[in-house]
Coordinates of C-alpha atoms and ligand atoms in Angstrom, one line a residue:
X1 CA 98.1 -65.0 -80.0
X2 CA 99.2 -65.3 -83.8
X3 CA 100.2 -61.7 -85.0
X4 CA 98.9 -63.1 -88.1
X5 CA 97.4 -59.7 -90.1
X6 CA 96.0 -59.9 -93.8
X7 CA 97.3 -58.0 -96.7
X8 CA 94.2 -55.9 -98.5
X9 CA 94.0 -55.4 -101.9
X10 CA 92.0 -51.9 -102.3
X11 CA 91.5 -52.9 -106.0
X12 CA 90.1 -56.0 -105.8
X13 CA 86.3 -56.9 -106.3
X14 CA 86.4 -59.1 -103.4
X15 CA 84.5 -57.3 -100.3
X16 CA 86.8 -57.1 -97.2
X17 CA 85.0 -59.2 -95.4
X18 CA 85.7 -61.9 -97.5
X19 CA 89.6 -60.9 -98.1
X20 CA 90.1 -61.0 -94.4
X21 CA 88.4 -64.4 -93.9
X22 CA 89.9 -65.8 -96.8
X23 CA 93.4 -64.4 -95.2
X24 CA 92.6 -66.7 -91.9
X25 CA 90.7 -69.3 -94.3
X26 CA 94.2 -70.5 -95.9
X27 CA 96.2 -69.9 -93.0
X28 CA 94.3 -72.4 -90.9
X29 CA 94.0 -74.7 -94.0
X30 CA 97.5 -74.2 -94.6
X31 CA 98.4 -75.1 -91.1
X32 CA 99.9 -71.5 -90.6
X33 CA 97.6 -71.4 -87.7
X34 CA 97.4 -74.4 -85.7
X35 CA 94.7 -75.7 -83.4
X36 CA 95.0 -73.7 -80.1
X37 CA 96.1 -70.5 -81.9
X38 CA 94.0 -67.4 -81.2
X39 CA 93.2 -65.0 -84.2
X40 CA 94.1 -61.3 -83.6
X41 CA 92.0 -59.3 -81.6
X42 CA 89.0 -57.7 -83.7
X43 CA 90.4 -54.4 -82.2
X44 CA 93.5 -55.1 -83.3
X45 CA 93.2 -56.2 -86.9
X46 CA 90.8 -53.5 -87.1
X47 CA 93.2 -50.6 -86.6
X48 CA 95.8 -52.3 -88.6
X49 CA 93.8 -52.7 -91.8
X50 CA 92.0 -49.1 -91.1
X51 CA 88.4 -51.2 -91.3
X52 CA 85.5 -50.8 -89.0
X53 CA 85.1 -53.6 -86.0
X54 CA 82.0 -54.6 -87.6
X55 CA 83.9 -55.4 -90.8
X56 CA 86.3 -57.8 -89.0
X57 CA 83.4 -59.6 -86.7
X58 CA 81.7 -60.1 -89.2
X59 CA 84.7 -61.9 -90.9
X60 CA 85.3 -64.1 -87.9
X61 CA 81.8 -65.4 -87.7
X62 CA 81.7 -66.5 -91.1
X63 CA 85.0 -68.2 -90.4
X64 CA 83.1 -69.7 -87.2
X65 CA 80.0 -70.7 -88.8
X66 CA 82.3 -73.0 -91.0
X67 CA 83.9 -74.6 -87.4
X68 CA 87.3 -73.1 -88.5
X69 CA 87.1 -71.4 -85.5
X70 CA 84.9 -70.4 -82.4
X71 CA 84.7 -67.4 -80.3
X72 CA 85.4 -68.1 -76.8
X73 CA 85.1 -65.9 -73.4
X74 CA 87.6 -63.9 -72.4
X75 CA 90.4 -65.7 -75.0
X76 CA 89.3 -64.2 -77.9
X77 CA 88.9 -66.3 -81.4
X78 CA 90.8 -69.7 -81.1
X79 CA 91.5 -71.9 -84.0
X80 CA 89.7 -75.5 -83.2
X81 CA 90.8 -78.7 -83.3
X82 CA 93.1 -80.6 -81.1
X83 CA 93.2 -79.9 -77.0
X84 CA 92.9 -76.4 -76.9
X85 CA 89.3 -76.9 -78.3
X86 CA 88.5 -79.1 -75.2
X87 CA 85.2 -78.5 -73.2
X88 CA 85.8 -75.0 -72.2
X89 CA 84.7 -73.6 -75.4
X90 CA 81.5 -71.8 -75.5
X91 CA 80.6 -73.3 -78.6
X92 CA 82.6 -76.3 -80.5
X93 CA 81.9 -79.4 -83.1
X94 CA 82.7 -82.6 -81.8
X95 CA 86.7 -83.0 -82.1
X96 CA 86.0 -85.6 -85.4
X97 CA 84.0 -83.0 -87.5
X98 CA 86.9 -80.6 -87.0
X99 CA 89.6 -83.3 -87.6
X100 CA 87.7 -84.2 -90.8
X101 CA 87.8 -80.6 -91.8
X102 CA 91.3 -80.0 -91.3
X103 CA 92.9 -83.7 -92.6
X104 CA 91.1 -82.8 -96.4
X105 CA 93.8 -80.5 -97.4
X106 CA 92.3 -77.7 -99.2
X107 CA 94.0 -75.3 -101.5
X108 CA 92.5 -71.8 -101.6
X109 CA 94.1 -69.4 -104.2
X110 CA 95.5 -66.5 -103.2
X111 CA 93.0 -63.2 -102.4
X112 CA 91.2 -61.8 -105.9
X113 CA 92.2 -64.5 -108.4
X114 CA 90.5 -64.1 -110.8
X115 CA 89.7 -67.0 -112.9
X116 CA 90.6 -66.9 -116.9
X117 CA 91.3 -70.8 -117.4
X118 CA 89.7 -73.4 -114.7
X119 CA 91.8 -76.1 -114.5
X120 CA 90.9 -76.8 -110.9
X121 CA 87.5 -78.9 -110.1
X122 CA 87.0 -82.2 -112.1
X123 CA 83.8 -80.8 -113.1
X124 CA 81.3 -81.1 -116.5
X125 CA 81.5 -78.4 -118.1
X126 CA 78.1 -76.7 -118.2
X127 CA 78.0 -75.8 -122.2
X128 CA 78.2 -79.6 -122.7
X129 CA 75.5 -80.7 -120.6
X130 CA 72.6 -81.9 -122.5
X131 CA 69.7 -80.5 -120.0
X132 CA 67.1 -80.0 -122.5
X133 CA 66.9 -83.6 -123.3
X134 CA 66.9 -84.2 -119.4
X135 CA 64.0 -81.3 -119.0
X136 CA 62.0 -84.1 -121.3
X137 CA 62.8 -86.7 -119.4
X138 CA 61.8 -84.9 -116.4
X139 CA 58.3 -83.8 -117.3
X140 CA 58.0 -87.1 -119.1
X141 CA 57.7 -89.1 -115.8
X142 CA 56.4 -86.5 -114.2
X143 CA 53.1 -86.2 -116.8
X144 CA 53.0 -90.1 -116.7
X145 CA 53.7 -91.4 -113.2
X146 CA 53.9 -88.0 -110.9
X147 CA 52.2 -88.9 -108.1
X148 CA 53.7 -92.4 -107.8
X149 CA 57.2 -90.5 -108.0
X150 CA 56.7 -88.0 -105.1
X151 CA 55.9 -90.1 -102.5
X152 CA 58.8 -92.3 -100.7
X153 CA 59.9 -95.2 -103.0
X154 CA 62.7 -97.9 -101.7
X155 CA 66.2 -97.4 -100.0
X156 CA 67.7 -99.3 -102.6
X157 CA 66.9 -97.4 -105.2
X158 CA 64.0 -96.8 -108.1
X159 CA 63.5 -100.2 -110.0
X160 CA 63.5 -99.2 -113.4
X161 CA 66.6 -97.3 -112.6
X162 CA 68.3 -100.4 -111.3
X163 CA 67.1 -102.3 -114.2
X164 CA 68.6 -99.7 -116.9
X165 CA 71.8 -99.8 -114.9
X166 CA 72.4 -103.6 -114.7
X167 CA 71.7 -103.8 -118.7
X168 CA 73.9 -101.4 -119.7
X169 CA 77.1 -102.6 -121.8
X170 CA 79.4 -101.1 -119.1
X171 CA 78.1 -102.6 -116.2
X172 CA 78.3 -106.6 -118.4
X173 CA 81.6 -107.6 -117.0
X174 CA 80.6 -107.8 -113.6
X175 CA 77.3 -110.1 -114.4
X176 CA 74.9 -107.5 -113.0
X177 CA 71.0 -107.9 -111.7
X178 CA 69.5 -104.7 -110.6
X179 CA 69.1 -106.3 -106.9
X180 CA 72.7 -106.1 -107.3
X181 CA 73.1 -102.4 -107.1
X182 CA 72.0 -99.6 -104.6
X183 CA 71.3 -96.3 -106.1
X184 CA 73.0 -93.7 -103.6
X185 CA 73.0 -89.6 -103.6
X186 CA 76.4 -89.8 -105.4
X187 CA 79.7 -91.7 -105.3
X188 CA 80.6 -90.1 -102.3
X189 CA 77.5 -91.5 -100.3
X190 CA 78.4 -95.0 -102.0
X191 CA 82.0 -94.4 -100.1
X192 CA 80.6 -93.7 -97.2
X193 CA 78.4 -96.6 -97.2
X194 CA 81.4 -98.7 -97.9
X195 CA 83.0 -97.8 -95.2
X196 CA 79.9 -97.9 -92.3
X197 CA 79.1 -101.3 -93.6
X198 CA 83.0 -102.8 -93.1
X199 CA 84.8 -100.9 -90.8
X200 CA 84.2 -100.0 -87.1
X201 CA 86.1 -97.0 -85.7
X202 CA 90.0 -97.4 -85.0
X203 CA 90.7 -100.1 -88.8
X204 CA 93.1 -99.8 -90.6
X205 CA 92.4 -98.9 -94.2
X206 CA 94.6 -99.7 -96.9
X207 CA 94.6 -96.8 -99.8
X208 CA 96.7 -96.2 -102.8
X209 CA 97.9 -92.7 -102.6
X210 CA 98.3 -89.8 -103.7
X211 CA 94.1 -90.1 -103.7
X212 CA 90.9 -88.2 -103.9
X213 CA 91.3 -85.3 -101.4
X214 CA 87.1 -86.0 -100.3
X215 CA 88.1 -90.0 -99.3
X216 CA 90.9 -88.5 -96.8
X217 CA 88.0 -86.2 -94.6
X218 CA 85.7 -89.4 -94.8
X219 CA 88.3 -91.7 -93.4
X220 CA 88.8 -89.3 -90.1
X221 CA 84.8 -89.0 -89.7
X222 CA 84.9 -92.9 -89.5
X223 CA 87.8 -92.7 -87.4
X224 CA 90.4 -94.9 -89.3
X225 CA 93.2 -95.2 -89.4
X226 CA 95.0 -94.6 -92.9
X227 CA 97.6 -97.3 -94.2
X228 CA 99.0 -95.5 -97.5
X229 CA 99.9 -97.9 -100.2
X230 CA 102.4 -96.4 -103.0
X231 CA 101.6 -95.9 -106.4
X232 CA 103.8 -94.2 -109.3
X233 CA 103.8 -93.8 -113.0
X234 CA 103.5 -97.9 -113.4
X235 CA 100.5 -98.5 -110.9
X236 CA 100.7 -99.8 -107.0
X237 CA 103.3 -100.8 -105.5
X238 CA 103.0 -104.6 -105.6
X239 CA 105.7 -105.0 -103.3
X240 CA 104.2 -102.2 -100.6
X241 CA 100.7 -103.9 -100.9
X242 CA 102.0 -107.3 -100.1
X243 CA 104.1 -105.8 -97.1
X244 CA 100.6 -103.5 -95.9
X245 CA 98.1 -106.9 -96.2
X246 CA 100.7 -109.0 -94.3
X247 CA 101.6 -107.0 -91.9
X248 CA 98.8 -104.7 -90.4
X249 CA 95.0 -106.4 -90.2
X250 CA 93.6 -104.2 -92.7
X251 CA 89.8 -104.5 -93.2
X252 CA 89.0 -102.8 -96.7
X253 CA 92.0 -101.6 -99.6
X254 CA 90.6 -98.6 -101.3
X255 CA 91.2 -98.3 -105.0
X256 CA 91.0 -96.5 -108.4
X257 CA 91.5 -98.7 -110.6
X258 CA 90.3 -96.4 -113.8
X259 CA 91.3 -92.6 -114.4
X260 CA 92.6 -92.3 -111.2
X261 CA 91.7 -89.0 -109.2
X262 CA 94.2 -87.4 -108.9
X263 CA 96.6 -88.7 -111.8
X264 CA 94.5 -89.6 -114.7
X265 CA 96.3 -93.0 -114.9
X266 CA 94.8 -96.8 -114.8
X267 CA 95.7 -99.6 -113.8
X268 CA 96.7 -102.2 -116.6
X269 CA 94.9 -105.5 -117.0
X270 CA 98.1 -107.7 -116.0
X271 CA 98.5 -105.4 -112.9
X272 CA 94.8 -105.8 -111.7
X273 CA 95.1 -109.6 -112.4
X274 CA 98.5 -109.2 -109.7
X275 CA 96.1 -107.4 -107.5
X276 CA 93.4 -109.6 -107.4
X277 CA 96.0 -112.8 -107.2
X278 CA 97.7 -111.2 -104.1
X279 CA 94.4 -111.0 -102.7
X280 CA 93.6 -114.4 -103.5
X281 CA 94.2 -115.9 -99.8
X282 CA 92.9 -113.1 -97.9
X283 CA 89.4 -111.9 -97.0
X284 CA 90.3 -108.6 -97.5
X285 CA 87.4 -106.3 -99.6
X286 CA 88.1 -104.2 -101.7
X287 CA 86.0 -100.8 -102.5
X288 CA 87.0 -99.7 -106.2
X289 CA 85.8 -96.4 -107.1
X290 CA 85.6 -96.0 -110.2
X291 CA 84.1 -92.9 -110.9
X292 CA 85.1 -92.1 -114.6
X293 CA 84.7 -95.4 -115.5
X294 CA 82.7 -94.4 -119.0
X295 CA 85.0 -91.5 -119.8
X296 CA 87.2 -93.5 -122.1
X297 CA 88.4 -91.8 -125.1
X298 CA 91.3 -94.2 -126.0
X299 CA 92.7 -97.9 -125.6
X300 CA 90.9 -100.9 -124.9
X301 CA 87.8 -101.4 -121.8
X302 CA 89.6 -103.2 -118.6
X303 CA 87.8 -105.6 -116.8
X304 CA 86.7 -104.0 -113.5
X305 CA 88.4 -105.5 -110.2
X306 CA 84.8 -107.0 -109.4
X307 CA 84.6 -108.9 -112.3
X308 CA 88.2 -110.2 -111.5
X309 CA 87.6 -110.8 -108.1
X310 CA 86.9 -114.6 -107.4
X311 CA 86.1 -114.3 -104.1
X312 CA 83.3 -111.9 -104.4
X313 CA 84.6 -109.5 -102.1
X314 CA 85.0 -106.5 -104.1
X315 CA 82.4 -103.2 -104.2
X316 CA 82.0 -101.3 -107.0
X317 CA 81.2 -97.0 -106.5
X318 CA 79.9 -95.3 -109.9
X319 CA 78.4 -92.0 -110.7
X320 CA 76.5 -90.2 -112.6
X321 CA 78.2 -86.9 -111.7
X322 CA 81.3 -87.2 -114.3
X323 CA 79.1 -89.0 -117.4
X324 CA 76.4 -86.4 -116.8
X325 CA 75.4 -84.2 -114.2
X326 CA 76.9 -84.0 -110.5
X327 CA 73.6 -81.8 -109.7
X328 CA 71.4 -84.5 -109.5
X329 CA 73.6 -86.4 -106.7
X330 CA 73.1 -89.8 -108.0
X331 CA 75.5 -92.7 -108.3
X332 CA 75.3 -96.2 -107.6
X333 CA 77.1 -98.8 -105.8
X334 CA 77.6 -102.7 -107.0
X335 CA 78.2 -105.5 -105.2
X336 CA 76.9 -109.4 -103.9
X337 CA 74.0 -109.5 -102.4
X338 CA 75.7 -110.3 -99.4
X339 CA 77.4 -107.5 -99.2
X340 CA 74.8 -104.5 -100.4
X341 CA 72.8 -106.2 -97.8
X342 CA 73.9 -103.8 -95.2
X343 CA 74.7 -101.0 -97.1
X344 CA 70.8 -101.3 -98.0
X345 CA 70.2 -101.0 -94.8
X346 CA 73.1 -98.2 -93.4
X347 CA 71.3 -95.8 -96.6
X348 CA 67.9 -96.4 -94.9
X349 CA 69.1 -95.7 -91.4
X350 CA 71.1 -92.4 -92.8
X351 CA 68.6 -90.9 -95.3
X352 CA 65.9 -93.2 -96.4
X353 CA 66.4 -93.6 -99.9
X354 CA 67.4 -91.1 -103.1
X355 CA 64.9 -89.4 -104.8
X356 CA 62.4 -91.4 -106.8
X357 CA 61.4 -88.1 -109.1
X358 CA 65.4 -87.7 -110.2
X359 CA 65.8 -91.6 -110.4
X360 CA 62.6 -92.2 -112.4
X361 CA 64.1 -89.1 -114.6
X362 CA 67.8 -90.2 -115.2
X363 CA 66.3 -94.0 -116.2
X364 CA 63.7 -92.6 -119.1
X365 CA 66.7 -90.3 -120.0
X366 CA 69.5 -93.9 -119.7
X367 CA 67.2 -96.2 -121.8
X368 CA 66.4 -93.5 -124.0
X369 CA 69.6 -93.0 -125.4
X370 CA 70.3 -89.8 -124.6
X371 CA 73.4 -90.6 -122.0
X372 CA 74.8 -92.8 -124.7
X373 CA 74.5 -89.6 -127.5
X374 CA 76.2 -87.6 -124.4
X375 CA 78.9 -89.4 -123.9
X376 CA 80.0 -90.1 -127.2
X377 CA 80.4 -86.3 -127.8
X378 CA 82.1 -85.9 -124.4
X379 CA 84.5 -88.4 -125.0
X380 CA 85.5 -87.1 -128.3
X381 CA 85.4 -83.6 -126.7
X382 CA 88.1 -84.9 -124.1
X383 CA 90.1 -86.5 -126.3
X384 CA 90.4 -83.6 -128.2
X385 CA 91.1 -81.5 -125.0
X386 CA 93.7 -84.2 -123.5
X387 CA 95.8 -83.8 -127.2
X388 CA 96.4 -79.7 -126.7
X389 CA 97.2 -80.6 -123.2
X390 CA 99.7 -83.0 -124.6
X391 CA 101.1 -81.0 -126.7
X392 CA 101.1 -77.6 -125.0
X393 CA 103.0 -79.5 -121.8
X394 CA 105.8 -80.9 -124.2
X395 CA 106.4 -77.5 -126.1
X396 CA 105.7 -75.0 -122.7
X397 CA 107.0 -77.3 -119.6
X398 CA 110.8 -77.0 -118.2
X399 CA 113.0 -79.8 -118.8
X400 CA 112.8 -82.7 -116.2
X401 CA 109.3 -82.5 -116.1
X402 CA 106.9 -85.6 -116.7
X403 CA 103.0 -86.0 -116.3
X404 CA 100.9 -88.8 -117.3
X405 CA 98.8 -89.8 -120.7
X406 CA 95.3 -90.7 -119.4
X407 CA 93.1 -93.0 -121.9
X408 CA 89.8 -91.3 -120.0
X409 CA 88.3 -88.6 -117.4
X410 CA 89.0 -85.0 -116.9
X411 CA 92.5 -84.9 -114.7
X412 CA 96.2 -85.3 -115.8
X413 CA 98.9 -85.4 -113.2
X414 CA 101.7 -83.3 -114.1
X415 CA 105.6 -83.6 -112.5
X416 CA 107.6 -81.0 -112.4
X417 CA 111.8 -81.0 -111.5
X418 CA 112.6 -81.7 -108.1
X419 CA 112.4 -78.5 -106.0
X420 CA 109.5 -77.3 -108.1
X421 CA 107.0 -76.8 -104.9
X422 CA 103.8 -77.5 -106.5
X423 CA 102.0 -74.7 -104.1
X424 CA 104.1 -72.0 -105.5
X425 CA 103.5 -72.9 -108.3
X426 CA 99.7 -73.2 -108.4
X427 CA 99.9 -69.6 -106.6
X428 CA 101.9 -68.5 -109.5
X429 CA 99.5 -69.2 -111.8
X430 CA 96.4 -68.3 -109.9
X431 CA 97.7 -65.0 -109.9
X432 CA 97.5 -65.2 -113.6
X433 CA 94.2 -66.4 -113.9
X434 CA 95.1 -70.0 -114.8
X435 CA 93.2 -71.9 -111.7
X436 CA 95.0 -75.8 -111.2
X437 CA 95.4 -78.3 -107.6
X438 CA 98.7 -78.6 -106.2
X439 CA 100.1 -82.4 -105.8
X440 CA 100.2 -82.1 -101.9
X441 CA 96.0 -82.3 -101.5
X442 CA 95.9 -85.4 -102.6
X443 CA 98.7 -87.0 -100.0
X444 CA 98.4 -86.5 -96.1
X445 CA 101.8 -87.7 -95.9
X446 CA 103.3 -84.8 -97.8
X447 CA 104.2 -81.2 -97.1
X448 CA 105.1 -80.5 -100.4
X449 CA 105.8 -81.9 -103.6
X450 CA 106.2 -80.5 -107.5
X451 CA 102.8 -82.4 -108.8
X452 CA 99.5 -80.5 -110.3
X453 CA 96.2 -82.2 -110.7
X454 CA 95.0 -80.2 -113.8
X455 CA 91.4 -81.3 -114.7
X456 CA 90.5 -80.6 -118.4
X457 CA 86.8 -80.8 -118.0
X458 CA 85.5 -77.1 -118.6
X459 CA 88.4 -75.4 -120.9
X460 CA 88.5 -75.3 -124.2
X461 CA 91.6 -76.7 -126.0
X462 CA 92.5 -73.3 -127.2
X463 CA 92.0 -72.0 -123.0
X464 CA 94.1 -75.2 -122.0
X465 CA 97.2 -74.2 -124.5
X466 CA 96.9 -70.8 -123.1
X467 CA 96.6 -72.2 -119.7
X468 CA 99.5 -74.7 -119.9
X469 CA 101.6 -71.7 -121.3
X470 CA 101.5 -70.0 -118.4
X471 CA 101.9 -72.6 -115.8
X472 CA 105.3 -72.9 -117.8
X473 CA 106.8 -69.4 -117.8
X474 CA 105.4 -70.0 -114.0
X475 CA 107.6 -73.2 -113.3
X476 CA 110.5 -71.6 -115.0
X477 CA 110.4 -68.5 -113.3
X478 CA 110.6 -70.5 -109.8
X479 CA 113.1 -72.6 -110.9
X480 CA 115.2 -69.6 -112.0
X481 CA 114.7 -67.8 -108.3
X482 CA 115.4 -71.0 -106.8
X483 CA 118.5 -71.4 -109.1
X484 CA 119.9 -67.8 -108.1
X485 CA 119.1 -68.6 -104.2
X486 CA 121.6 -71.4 -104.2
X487 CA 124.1 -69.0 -105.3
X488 CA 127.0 -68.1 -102.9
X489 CA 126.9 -64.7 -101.3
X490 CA 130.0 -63.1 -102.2
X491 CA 129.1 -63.5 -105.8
Ligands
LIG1 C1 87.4 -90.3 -107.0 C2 86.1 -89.7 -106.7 N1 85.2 -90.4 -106.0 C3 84.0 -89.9 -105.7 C4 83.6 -88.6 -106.0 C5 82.3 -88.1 -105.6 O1 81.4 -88.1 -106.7 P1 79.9 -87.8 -106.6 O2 79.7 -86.4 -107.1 O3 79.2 -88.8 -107.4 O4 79.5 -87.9 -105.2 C6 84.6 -87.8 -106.7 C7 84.2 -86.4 -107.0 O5 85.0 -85.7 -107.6 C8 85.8 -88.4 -107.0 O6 86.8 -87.6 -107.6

């Protein structure tokens, strides 16, 4: 039994309920509590936090309804996952929902942060989001075409959507028809296809790391097995890559090649040439997400791995949901015909097809020129945001620290001095209203490490100076109680 008991804050807006799941939330999250671990009795963390029973029930089944945990007969709450989750329970997901829970490392702020500056989500910001010109678009088809747009359409996705898609300027270097692209409810469904259509439970999957938190969960519900490839400051590992192919049958490298989630950075054009070259003699795939791909607010267009990619083998995920909206869950995915083939077919067997309504909407909205008018304002409007977050770093953060200089997208990956433990020092900041990721999310390898994401998307340059401001007195403040721990006793 974990005599694991939650601090409360009487003066925070947060109802107790919440404060006292959140408590268990993070600890699970955290690995605090491991799988097997029983919660405290409701009695017990009743009379320890003066609350009613009800209070702390009703705690513990919100934490259940999420499959953190389940309430079992006669042994009290038990944390899930691993063996002690085995058939006894009264009530328990399937062993891979819960290990896809716990392997996407989530960071939860500490109880009532509240929020000045957002630096967390790489999400639009919603003063910038050009809805009005999408309402037209809307009610457009809808007044022209309505009842030909709510009825089913095709799995791979609206034709006229496909057709805007492949024409567009961004999508010319890889050659594009529309039959070569399947509209899908997001990038995240386009990984997923990906990775139905060329792996079978128990591959290995090559994957530059540190990487998006959402692909680690996805890789345990397809049971794989994860083969981390290094990157750094100068791109991937070359060297690592050639040892991972040769060595371990890997059946699909995952990639970012373009404002990479989590550090902002891209790969140059000589590197992805190496890539591709390396690749040259295998039959590996390759799924490239690139998910920001239009978000460039400096340097010169790269040529996407696809178009480099001789052999054909390499998939292409895009999004709407950086560009534009996330709400209307549409991305894209493009590839050979050979290979959408099955993914055609894996979207049909999982959820039909996306919606012809949105589809219809986002192509009047594409060919009308009104993502082009967006996205020239948001890409000055990062660029201007990515400058202040320049310079507030190199004026505010300690020395020793280094972070990159993305050409594109919301996120910037910031270093700090060895023995900065990025947790800390996202908690640090959180309690001072300055919301960011620590480093460690985005590596399953790593316990910790001294790396932030920060994602610019929805603060103001002004906020971000503010913002970064903070996260430096924070760093140096650690650094300092880390400096005076080291000191001998007698002194
Ligand atoms: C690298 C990466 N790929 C895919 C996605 C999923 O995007 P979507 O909202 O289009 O599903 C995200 C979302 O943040 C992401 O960061």
């Amino acid at each position: 039994l974990a005599l694991d008991f939650p601090r409360l804050e009487p003066a925070s807006d947060q109802p107790l309920v919440e404060q006292i799941a959140g408590h268990y939330r993070a600890a699970i999250q955290r690995g605090r509590l491991r799988p097997g671990d029983r919660l405290p009795t409701i009695r017990s963390v009743a009379a320890r936090l003066n609350v009613t029973r009800t209070t702390v029930q009703e705690a513990y089944r919100r934490l259940s309804e999420t499959g953190l945990v389940a309430a079992t007969v006669g042994r009290g709450t038990m944390v899930l996952g691993g063996e002690a989750s085995g058939p006894d329970s009264v009530f328990s997901p399937s062993a891979l929902a819960v290990q896809s829970h716990q392997s996407t490392a989530l960071y939860t702020p500490p109880l009532g942060t509240e929020v000045r500056v957002p630096l967390a989500e790489l999400m639009p910001d919603q003063v910038l989001l050009p809805v009005e010109e999408f309402r037209v678009s809307i009610e457009r088809v809808l007044r022209e075409r309505g009842a030909e747009l709510l009825v089913y359409g095709t799995p791979a996705g609206h034709p006229e959507l496909r057709r805007v898609l492949a024409e567009r300027r961004e999508c010319a270097d890889l050659a594009c028809t529309p039959d070569e692209i399947l509209i899908t409810n997001g990038a995240q469904q386009g990984l997923d296809l990906v990775l139905r259509a060329f792996t079978s439970a128990g591959d290995a999957v090559a994957v530059a790391v540190p990487t998006y938190h959402q692909l680690l969960g996805l890789l345990h519900a397809h049971r794989l097995e994860l083969v981390p490839v290094q990157t750094g400051p100068d791109g991937i590992d070359l060297e690592d890559l050639a040892r991972v192919v040769a060595r371990v049958p890997v059946r699909l490298l995952c990639l970012m090649p373009t404002f990479h989630n989590p550090t902002g950075r891209s790969i140059d054009r000589a590197q992805r040439e190496e890539i591709m070259e390396l690749l040259a003699s295998t039959e590996i795939p390759v799924l490239e997400d690139e998910f920001q791909r239009e978000l460039r607010f400096a340097g010169e267009p790269l040529p996407s791995l696809r178009a480099l990619d001789r052999r054909g083998l390499t998939v292409t995920v895009r999004t709407f949901s950086k560009g534009l909206f996330p709400g209307v869950r549409t991305g894209w995915v493009q590839a050979s015909l050979e290979l959408l083939a099955p993914m055609i077919a894996l979207k049909r067997a999982t959820d039909l097809e996306s919606s012809p309504l949105l589809q219809a909407a986002l192509a009047d909205f594409v060919s009308g020129g009104a993502l082009d008018r967006h996205l020239a304002s948001l890409r000055a409007e990062l660029a201007g945001r990515h400058r202040a977050a320049q310079e507030a770093l190199a004026q505010h953060m300690p020395a020793g620290s280094t972070w990159s200089r993305p050409e594109g997208g919301f996120a910037l990956w910031y270093e700090g001095p060895p023995g900065l433990d990025g947790d800390r020092l996202a908690d640090a900041a959180a309690a001072r209203g300055v919301l960011v990721i620590p480093g460690r999310v985005f590596d399953p390898a790593v316990r910790s490490n001294p790396c932030l994401r920060l994602s610019l998307s929805r603060a103001t340059p002004a906020q971000i100076r503010e913002a970064i401001a903070v996260l430096g007195s924070c760093a140096d403040q650690l650094l300092r109680r880390q400096d005076q721990s080291w000191r001998p006793s007698f002194l």
